[in-house]
Coordinates of C-alpha atoms and ligand atoms in Angstrom, one line a residue:
X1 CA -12.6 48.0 7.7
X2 CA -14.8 45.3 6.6
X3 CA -15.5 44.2 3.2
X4 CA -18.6 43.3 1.7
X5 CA -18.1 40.0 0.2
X6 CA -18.3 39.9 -3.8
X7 CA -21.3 39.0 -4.7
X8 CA -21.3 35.3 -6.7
X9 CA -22.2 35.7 -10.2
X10 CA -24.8 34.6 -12.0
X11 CA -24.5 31.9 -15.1
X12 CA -24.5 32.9 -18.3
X13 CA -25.2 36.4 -18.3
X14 CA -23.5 36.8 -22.2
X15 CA -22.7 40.0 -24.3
X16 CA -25.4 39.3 -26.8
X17 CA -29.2 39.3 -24.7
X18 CA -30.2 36.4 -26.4
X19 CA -27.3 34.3 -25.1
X20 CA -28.3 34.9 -21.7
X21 CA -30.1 33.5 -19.5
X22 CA -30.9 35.9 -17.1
X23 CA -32.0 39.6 -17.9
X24 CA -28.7 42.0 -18.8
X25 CA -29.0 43.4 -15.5
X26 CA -29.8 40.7 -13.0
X27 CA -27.3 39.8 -10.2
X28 CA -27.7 39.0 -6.4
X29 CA -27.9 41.2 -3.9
X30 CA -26.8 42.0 -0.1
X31 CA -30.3 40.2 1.0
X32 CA -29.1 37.4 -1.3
X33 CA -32.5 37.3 -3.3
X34 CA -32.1 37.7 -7.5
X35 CA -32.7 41.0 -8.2
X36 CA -33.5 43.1 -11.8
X37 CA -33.3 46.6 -13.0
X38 CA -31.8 47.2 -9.5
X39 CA -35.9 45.8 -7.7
X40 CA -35.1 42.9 -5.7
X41 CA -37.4 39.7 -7.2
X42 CA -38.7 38.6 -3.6
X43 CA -39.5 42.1 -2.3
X44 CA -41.5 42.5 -5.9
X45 CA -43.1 39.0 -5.4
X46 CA -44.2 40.0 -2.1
X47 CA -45.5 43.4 -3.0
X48 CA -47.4 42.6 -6.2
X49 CA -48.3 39.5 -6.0
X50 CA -47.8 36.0 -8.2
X51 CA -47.9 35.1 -10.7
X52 CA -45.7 38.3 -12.1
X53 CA -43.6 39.3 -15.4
X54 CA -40.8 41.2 -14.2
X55 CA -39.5 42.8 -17.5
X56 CA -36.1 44.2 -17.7
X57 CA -35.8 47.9 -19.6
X58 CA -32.6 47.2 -20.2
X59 CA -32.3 44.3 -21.8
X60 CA -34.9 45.2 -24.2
X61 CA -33.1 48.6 -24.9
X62 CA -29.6 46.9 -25.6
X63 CA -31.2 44.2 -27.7
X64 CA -32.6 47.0 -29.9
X65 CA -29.2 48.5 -30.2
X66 CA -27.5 45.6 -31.1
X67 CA -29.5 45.1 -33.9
X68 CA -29.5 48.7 -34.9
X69 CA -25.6 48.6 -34.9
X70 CA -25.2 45.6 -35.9
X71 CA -26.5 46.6 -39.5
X72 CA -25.1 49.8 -39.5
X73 CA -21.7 48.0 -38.8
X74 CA -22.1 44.9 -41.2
X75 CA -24.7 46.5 -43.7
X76 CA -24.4 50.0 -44.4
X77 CA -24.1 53.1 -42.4
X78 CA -26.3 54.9 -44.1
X79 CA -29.1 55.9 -41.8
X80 CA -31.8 54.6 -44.2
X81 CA -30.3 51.7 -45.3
X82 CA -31.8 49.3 -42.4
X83 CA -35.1 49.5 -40.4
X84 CA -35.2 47.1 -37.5
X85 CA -38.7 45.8 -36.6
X86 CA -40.4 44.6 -33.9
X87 CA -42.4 41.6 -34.2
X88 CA -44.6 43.0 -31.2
X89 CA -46.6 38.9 -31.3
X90 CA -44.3 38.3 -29.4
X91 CA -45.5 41.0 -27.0
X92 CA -47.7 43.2 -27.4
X93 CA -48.5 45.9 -24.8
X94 CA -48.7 49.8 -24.7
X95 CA -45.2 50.0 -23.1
X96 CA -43.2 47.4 -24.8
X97 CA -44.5 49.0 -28.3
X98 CA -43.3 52.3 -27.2
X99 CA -40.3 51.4 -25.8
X100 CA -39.1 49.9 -28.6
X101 CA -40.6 52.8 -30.9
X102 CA -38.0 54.8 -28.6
X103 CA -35.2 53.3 -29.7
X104 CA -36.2 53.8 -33.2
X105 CA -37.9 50.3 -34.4
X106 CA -40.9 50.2 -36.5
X107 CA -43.6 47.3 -35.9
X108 CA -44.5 44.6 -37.7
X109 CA -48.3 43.7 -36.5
X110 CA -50.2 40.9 -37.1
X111 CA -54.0 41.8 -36.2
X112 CA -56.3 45.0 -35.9
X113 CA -55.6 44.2 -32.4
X114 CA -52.0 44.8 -32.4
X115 CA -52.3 47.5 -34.8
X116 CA -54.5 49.5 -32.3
X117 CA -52.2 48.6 -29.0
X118 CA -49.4 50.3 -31.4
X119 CA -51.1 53.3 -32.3
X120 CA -52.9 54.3 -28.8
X121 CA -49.0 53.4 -27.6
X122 CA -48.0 55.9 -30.2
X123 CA -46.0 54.5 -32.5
X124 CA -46.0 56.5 -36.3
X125 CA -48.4 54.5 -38.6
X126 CA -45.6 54.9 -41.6
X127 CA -43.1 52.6 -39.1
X128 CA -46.3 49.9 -39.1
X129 CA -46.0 46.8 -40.8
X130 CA -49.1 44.5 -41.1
X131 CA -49.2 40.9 -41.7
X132 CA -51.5 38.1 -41.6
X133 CA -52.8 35.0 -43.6
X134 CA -56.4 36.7 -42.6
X135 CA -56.6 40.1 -42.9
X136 CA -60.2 41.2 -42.6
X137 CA -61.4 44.4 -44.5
X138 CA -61.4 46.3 -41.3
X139 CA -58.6 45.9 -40.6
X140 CA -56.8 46.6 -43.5
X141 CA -58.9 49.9 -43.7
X142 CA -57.3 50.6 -40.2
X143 CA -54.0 50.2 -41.9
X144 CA -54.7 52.4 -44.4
X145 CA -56.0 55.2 -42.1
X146 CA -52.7 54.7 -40.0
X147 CA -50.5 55.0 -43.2
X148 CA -48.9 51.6 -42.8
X149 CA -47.4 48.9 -44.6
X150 CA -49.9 45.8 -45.8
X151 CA -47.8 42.9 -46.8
X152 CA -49.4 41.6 -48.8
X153 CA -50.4 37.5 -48.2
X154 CA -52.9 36.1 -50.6
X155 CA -54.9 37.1 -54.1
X156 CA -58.2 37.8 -52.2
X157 CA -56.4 40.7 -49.9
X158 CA -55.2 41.7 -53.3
X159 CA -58.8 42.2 -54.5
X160 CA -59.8 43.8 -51.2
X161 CA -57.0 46.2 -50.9
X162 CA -57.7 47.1 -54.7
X163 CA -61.3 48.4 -53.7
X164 CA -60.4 50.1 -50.3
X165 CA -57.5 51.5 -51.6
X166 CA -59.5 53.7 -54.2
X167 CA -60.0 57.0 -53.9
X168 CA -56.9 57.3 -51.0
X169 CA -55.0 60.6 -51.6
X170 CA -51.5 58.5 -51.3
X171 CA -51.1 54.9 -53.0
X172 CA -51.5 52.4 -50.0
X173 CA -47.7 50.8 -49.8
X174 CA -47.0 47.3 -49.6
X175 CA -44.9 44.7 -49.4
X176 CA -45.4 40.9 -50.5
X177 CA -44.5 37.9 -48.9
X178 CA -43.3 35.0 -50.5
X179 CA -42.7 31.2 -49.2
X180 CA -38.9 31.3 -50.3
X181 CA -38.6 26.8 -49.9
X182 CA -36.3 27.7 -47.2
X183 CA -35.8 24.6 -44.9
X184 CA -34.7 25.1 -41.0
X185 CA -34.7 23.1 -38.2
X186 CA -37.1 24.2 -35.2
X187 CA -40.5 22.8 -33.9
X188 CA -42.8 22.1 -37.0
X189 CA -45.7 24.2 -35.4
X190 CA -42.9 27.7 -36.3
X191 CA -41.4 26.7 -39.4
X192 CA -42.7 29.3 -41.9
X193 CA -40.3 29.7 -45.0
X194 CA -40.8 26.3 -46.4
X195 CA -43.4 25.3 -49.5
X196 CA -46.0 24.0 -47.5
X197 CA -46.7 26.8 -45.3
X198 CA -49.9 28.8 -45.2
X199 CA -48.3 32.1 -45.2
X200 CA -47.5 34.4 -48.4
X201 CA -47.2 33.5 -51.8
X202 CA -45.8 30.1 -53.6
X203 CA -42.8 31.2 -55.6
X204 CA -44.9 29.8 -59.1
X205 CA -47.9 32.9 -57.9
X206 CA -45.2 35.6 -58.7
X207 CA -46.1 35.7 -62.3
X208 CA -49.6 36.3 -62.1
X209 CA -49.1 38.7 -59.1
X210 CA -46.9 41.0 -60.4
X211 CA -48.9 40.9 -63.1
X212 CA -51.8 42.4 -61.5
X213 CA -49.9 44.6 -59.1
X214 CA -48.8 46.1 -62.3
X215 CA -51.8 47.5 -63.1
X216 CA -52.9 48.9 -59.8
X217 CA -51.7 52.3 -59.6
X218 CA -53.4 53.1 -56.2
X219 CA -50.9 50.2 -54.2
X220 CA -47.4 51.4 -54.7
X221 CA -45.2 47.9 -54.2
X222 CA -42.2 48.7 -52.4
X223 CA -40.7 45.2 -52.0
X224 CA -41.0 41.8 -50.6
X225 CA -40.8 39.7 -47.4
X226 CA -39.8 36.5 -46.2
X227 CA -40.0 34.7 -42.9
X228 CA -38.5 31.8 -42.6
X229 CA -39.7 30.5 -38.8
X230 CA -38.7 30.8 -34.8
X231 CA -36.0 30.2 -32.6
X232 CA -33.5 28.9 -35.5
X233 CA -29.6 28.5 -34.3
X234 CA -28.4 28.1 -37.9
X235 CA -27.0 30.9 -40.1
X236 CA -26.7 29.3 -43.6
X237 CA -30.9 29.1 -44.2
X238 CA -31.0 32.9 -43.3
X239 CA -27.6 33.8 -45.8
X240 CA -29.4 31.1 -48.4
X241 CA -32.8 33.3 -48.1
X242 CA -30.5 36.5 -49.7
X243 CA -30.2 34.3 -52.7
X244 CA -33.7 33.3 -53.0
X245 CA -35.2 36.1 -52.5
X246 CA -33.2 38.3 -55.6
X247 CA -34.7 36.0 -58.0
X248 CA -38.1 37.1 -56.6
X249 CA -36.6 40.6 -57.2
X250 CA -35.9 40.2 -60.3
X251 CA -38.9 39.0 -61.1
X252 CA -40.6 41.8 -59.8
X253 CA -38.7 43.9 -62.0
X254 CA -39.6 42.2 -65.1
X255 CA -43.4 43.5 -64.6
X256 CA -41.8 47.0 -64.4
X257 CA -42.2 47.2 -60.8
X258 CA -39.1 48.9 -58.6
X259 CA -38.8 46.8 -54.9
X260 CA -36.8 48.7 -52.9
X261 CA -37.2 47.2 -49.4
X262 CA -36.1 43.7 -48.5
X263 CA -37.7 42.3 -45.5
X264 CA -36.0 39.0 -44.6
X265 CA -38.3 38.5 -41.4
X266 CA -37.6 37.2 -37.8
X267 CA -36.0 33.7 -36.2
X268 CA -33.1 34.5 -34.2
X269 CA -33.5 31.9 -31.3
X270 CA -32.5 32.7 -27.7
X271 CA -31.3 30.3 -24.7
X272 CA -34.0 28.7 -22.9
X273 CA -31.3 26.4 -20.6
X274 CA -27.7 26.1 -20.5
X275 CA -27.5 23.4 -23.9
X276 CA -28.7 26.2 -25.7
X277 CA -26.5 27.6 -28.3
X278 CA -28.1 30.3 -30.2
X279 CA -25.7 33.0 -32.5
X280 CA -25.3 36.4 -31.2
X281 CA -27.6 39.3 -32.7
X282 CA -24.5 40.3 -34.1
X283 CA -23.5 37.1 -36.2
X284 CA -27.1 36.9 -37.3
X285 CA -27.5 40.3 -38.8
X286 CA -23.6 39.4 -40.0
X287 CA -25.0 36.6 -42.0
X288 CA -27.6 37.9 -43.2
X289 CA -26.1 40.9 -44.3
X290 CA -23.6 38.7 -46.4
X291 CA -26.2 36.6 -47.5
X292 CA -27.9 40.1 -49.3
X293 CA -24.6 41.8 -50.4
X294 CA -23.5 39.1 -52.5
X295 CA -26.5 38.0 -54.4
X296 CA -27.8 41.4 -55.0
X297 CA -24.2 42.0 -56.4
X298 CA -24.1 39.2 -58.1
X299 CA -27.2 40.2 -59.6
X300 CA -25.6 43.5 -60.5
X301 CA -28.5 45.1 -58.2
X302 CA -28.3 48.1 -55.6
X303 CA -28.5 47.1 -52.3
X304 CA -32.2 47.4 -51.3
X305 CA -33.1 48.7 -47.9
X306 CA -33.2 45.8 -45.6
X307 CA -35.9 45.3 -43.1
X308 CA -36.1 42.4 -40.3
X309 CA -38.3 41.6 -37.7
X310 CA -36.7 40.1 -34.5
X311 CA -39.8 39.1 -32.0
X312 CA -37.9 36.3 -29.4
X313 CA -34.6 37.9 -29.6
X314 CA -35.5 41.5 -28.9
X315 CA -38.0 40.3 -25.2
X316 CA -37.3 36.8 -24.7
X317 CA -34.4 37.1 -21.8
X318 CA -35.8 40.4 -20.8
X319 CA -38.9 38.7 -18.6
X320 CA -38.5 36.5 -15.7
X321 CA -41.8 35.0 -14.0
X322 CA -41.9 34.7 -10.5
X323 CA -44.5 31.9 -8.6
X324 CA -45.2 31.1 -4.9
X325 CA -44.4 27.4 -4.9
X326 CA -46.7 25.5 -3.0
X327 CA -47.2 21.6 -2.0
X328 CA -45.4 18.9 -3.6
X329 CA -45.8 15.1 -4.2
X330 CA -43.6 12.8 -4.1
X331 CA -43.7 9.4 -6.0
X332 CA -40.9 7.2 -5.2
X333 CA -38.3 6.2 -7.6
X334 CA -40.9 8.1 -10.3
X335 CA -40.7 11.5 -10.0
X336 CA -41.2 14.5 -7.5
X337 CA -44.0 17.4 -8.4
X338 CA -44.0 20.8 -7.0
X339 CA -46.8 22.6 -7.5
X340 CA -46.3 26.5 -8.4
X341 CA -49.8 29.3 -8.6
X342 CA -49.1 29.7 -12.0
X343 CA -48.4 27.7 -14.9
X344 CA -49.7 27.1 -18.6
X345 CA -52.6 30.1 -18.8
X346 CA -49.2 32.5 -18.1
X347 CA -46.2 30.9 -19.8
X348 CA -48.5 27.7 -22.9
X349 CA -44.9 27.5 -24.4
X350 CA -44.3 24.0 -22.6
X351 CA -47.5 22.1 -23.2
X352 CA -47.8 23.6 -26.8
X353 CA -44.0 23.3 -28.1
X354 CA -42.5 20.7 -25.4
X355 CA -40.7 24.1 -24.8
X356 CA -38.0 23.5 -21.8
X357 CA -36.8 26.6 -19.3
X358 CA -34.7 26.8 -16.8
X359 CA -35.7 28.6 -13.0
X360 CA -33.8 29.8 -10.2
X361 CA -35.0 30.4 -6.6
X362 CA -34.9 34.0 -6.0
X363 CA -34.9 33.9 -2.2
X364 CA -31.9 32.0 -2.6
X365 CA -30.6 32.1 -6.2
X366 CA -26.8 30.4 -5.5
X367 CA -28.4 27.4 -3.7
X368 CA -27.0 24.2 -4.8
X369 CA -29.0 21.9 -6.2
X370 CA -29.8 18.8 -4.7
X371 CA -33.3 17.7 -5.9
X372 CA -34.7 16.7 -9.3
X373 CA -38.1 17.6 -9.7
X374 CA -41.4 18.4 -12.0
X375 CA -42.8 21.5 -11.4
X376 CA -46.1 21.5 -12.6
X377 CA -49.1 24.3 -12.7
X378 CA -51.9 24.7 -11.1
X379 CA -54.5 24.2 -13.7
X380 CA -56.9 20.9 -14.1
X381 CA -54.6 19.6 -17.2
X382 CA -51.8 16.8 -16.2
X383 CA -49.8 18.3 -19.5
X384 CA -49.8 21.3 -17.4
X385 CA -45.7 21.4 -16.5
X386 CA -43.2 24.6 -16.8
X387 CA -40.2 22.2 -16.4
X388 CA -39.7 18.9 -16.4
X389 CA -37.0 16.9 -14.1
X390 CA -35.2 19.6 -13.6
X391 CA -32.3 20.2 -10.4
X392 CA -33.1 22.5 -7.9
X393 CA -32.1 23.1 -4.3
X394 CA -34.0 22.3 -1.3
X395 CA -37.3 24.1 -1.8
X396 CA -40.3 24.7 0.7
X397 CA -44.0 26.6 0.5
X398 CA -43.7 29.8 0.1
X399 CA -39.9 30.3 -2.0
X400 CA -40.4 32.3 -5.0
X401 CA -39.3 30.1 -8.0
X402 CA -38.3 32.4 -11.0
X403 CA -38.5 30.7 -14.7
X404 CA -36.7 32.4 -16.9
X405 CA -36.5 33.5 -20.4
X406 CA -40.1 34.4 -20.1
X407 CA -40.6 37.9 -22.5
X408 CA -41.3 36.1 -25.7
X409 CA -45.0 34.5 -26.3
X410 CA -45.5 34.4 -23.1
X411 CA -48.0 36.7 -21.9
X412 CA -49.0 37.3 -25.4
X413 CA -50.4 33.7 -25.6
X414 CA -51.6 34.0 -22.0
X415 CA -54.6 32.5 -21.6
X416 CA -57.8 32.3 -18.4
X417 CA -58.0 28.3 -18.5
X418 CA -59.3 27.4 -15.1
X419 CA -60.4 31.1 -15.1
X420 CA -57.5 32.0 -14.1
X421 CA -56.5 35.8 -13.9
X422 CA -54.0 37.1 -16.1
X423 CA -50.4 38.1 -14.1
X424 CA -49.6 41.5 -13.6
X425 CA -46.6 42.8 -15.6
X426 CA -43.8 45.3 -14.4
X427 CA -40.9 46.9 -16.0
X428 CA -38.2 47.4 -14.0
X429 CA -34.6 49.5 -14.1
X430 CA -32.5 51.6 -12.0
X431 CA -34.7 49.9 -8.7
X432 CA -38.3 51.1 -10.0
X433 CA -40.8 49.1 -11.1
X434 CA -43.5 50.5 -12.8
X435 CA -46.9 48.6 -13.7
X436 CA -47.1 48.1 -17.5
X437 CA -49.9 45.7 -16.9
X438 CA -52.6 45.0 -14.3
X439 CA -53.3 41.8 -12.8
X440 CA -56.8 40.7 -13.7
X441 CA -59.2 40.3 -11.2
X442 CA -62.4 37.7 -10.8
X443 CA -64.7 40.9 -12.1
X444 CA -62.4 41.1 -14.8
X445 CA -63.1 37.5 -15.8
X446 CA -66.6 38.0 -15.9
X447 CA -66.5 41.5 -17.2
X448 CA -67.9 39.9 -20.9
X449 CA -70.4 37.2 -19.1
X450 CA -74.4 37.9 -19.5
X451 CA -76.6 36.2 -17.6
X452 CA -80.0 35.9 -20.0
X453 CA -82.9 36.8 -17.3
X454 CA -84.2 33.8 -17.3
X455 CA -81.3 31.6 -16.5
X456 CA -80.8 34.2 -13.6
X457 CA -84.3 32.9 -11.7
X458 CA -83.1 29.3 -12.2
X459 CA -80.2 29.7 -11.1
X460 CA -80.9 31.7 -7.6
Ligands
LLP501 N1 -42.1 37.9 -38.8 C1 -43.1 37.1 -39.0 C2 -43.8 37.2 -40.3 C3 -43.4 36.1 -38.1 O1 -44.4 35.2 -38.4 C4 -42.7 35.9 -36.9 C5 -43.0 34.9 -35.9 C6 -41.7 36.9 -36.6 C7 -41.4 37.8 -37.6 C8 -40.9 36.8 -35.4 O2 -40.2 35.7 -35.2 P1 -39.1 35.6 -34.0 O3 -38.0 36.6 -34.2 O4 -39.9 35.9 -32.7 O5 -38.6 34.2 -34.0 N2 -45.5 31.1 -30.6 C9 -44.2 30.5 -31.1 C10 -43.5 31.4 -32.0 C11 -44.4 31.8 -33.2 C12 -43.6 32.7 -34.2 C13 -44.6 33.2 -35.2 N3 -44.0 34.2 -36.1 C14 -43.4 30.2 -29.9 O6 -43.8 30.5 -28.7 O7 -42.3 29.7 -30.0

């Protein structure tokens, strides 16, 4: 009998999804290409073209779950006690909203735009949570109409919601957001929670807030939020935020208003490369958790109902993107480029954060490496690189190069630089792939163009 040789394992596929590298579910197969959800990379690059976001179901699905047990586990088991959101900026799409809407998250949205990609996707306006430093009046009146959450940011969305909100059969509920003067250490461009941030209010704004909120009887405040920024590795700042944000509660209370719901935002990081270290989900909502209990017992509160919006950790090592690699050039003793059909229109992370990733070759993912190179886009912009001197095996025109870790802020800050089209997007499991989005086309790109007549006859 002969045995079919074991296939060699992958690195760092962890327990937690955001410790991995690779989706849940990818491993190599008998061809010896990467494959995930079962779809082999190459056949998909092949078939649907590249650039493409392969999205794994499952890793999205168990990433939901860990947080959902992880606070039933460390929190309280009480069903209502803890209402996992989904920061959908980090992707927002039809499927991915109602996939996690599935496994029972609510939203927290940032623009009319997201707000309407949730609801056509179906997802209950009473599990919709709106944010935003800019929230026009349209907007918020489509947040009323949906029955969802306005956190509440500034004075002058105070005012506004004031007006629209009159006359509504139900109070309109929300939330506001406070700049705790939590420090963290990540890219200055994410850091939210400290003083000088644009977001919410400054802790010496409660006073007069509360003040007025007092005397609105068509909002009904239900609590407060507090973000404190992206892809943090540290605990303590998110168990120092419990602390900070019961003396906002208290606060609160002392205008005779009764916050219920603590929202203590987003920020679990993920792994980008092998030096990356991040907590599990578990740990963070462990910390967190502790962080809550013991001030609001200290406080000699009940424990409110605790909300938190996990955006990187819930898609970030779901996505792959896989490129046709192309030509390279090599500079001696400087560096080596290789030149991918893709590149900072699909995945701005790199030229905007100095963000670093790590990439496999899926036609031959165990290759070893033997090379150090630069693999840079294709657009017209020499900032344009995915990774930087990184080690790869022998690689030739044609290979599919997969960069990893590619489901968070990816696709959502896609751009058309260079006019380029927009990637298709699949989800894959169990060995189907289904379309979740369509590749743009050139008649897409000019879909919004008008050509005034008389630039038409000059032009001919
Ligand atoms: N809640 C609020 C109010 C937020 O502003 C954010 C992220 C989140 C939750 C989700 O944070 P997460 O769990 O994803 O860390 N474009 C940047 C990230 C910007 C994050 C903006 N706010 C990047 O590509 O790294």
């Amino acid at each position: 009998m002969v045995s079919t040789p074991a296939l060699p394992v992958l690195p760092t596929i962890a327990a937690s999804p955001n410790q991995s590298l690779y989706p849940i579910t990818a491993t190599i197969n008998a061809a010896g290409h990467l494959e995930v959800g079962g779809c082999d990379v190459v056949e998909l690059a092949t078939q649907y073209g590249t650039p493409l976001y392969i999205v794994d179901e499952t890793t999205i699905r168990q990433s939901c779950r860990s947080y959902r047990d992880s606070w039933s586990r460390h929190y309280s088991d009480e069903a209502d006690k803890a209402l996992v959101l989904y920061a959908s900026k980090a992707w927002n799409c039809k499927a991915i909203c109602a996939l996690v809407a599935e496994e029972g998250l609510g939203l927290d949205v940032v623009s009319g735009g997201e707000l309407y990609t949730a609801l056509e996707a179906g997802v209950p306006g009473d599990r919709i949570y709106l944010h935003g430093n800019y929230k026009s009046a349209a907007e918020l009146q489509l947040a009323i109409d949906a029955g969802a959450t306005v956190v509440l940011d500034n004075l002058h969305e105070l005012q506004m919601l004031t007006h629209l909100a009159q006359g509504q059969q139900q109070p309109v509920r929300v939330m506001v957001r406070v700049t705790p003067g939590i420090e963290c250490h990540t890219h200055e461009y994410i850091r939210t929670g400290h003083l000088d941030s644009k977001f919410g209010f400054d802790p010496n704004a409660l006073d007069d807030l509360f003040e007025r909120l007092s005397q609105v009887p068509q909002l009904a405040f239900v609590g407060l939020h507090a973000h404190i920024g992206s892809q943090i590795f540290e605990l303590q700042p998110h168990t120092d935020l419990g602390n900070a944000m019961v003396q906002f509660w208290l606060k609160a209370r002392r205008y005779g208003l009764d916050p219920t719901e603590l929202n203590v935002g987003g920020g679990l990081g993920i792994r980008y490369t092998e030096a990356d270290d991040p907590p599990s989900i578990d740990e963070w909502v462990q910390a967190v958790s502790a962080g809550i209990k013991q001030s609001f017992d200290l406080a000699g509160l009940p424990l409110p109902k605790v909300l938190c919006e996990p955006g990187r950790s819930l898609v970030g090592s779901s996505t792959i993107t896989a490129y046709t690699v192309g030509g390279s050039k090599e500079i001696p003793e400087i560096r080596t480029y290789l030149s991918v059909d893709g590149g900072m229109s699909d995945n701005p992370r790199p030229i905007t954060y100095q963000a670093a990733y790590t990439s496999a070759i899926a036609n031959r993912p165990n290759a070893d490496p033997v090379q150090t190179v630069t693999v840079a886009g294709k657009h017209c912009e020499s900032g344009d690189v995915l990774l930087k001197d990184v080690r790869l095996p022998a690689i030739a025109p044609g290979d599919i190069l997969a960069v990893l870790a590619t489901g968070a802020y990816n696709y959502s800050m896609a751009s058309n630089y260079n006019r380029i089209p927009r990637p298709a997007a699949l989800l894959v499991d169990g060995g189907r792939a289904d379309t979740i989005i369509e590749r743009e086309t050139y008649s897409d790109l000019v879909r919004q163009d008008r050509l005034p007549i008389r630039l038409t006859a000059r032009a001919r």
